[in-house]
Amino acid sequence: MEKEIIGKIKQTTICEKIVAKILDLVEQGVYQPGELLPTERDFSEMFGVGRSSVREALRVLQSMEIVEKRAGSGSYLTDIPVGAARIFNTSQMIEAFNVLDMSEARQALEVQTVALAARRASGDQIEAMAEANARLEEAVERGDKEEIVECDFRVHKAIAEGSQNVFMCSMLDALAVVLLKSNIEVMSEDKTKAALEYHRRIIDRIQAGDEEGAREAMAGHIRDVKERVTKGIKNK
């Protein structure tokens, strides 16, 4: 039996609104960990939005590890605590802050996170960072912008997990809702190549246990991203 969804999302809203709506439903207990979620078509009809917007929202939730996509089966809700992953109410965050605000917040957050990762990350966690960056490189070769941005976030997620600070990981998840979309809009070949190189430096410094070197590498990376996002916005 289809579960009733109260209130449709207006066509003019963006994917962040859909993400917020799905997270609301999870927190209300409408969907349970391990449960198969409605299809893109079902969500589209429930919310009154296009399937492409639903698809984008599910990608964001997958990057946040709230949703797991299984080939040939569908999208399933994971057991990641939604409350921790959405420190902010997503829709309010989108309305209150712009992309540059988020980029500055990301810089403050990730520079500290990477220093903790250099101090605390296990061998397995460092290996996970390198594997995530390798998947990003493969995505770059395929040229799929959405996949590239998603893989890029997974590198940063792996680094955050290396900090072994749950709160910082959750903060990064919250920022991802905004930054994934903005990064798709300013994606370029030069940007992805620069990101890959920065990631290699960052992971190298983490592996060496060099907190200050890791900070400097991450700060340079985030500054570069911010400059590209700023340029992209000005050119619109």
Tab-separated table of C-alpha atoms in Angstrom, residues 19-27 64 66 81-92 170-171 173-174 177:
chain	number	residue	atom	x	y	z
A	19	VAL	CA	15.983	16.370	-0.139
A	20	ALA	CA	14.511	18.208	2.851
A	21	LYS	CA	11.075	16.666	2.237
A	22	ILE	CA	12.458	13.118	2.063
A	23	LEU	CA	14.516	13.667	5.220
A	24	ASP	CA	11.399	14.976	6.961
A	25	LEU	CA	9.551	11.786	6.030
A	26	VAL	CA	12.395	9.615	7.300
A	27	GLU	CA	12.496	11.480	10.610
A	64	MET	CA	25.274	11.748	2.170
A	66	ILE	CA	21.369	8.318	3.649
A	81	PRO	CA	21.060	8.771	11.619
A	82	VAL	CA	19.207	11.404	9.616
A	83	GLY	CA	19.177	13.828	12.537
A	84	ALA	CA	22.967	13.903	12.566
A	85	ALA	CA	23.169	14.307	8.794
A	86	ARG	CA	20.902	17.342	8.700
A	87	ILE	CA	22.150	19.662	11.395
A	88	PHE	CA	20.395	22.451	9.544
A	89	ASN	CA	16.900	22.365	8.115
A	90	THR	CA	17.913	22.113	4.467
A	91	SER	CA	15.235	24.337	2.990
A	92	GLN	CA	15.903	27.089	5.532
A	170	SER	CA	27.535	15.598	9.624
A	171	MET	CA	28.378	19.249	8.975
A	173	ASP	CA	26.867	16.315	4.741
A	174	ALA	CA	24.742	19.403	5.363
A	177	VAL	CA	23.318	19.652	-0.365
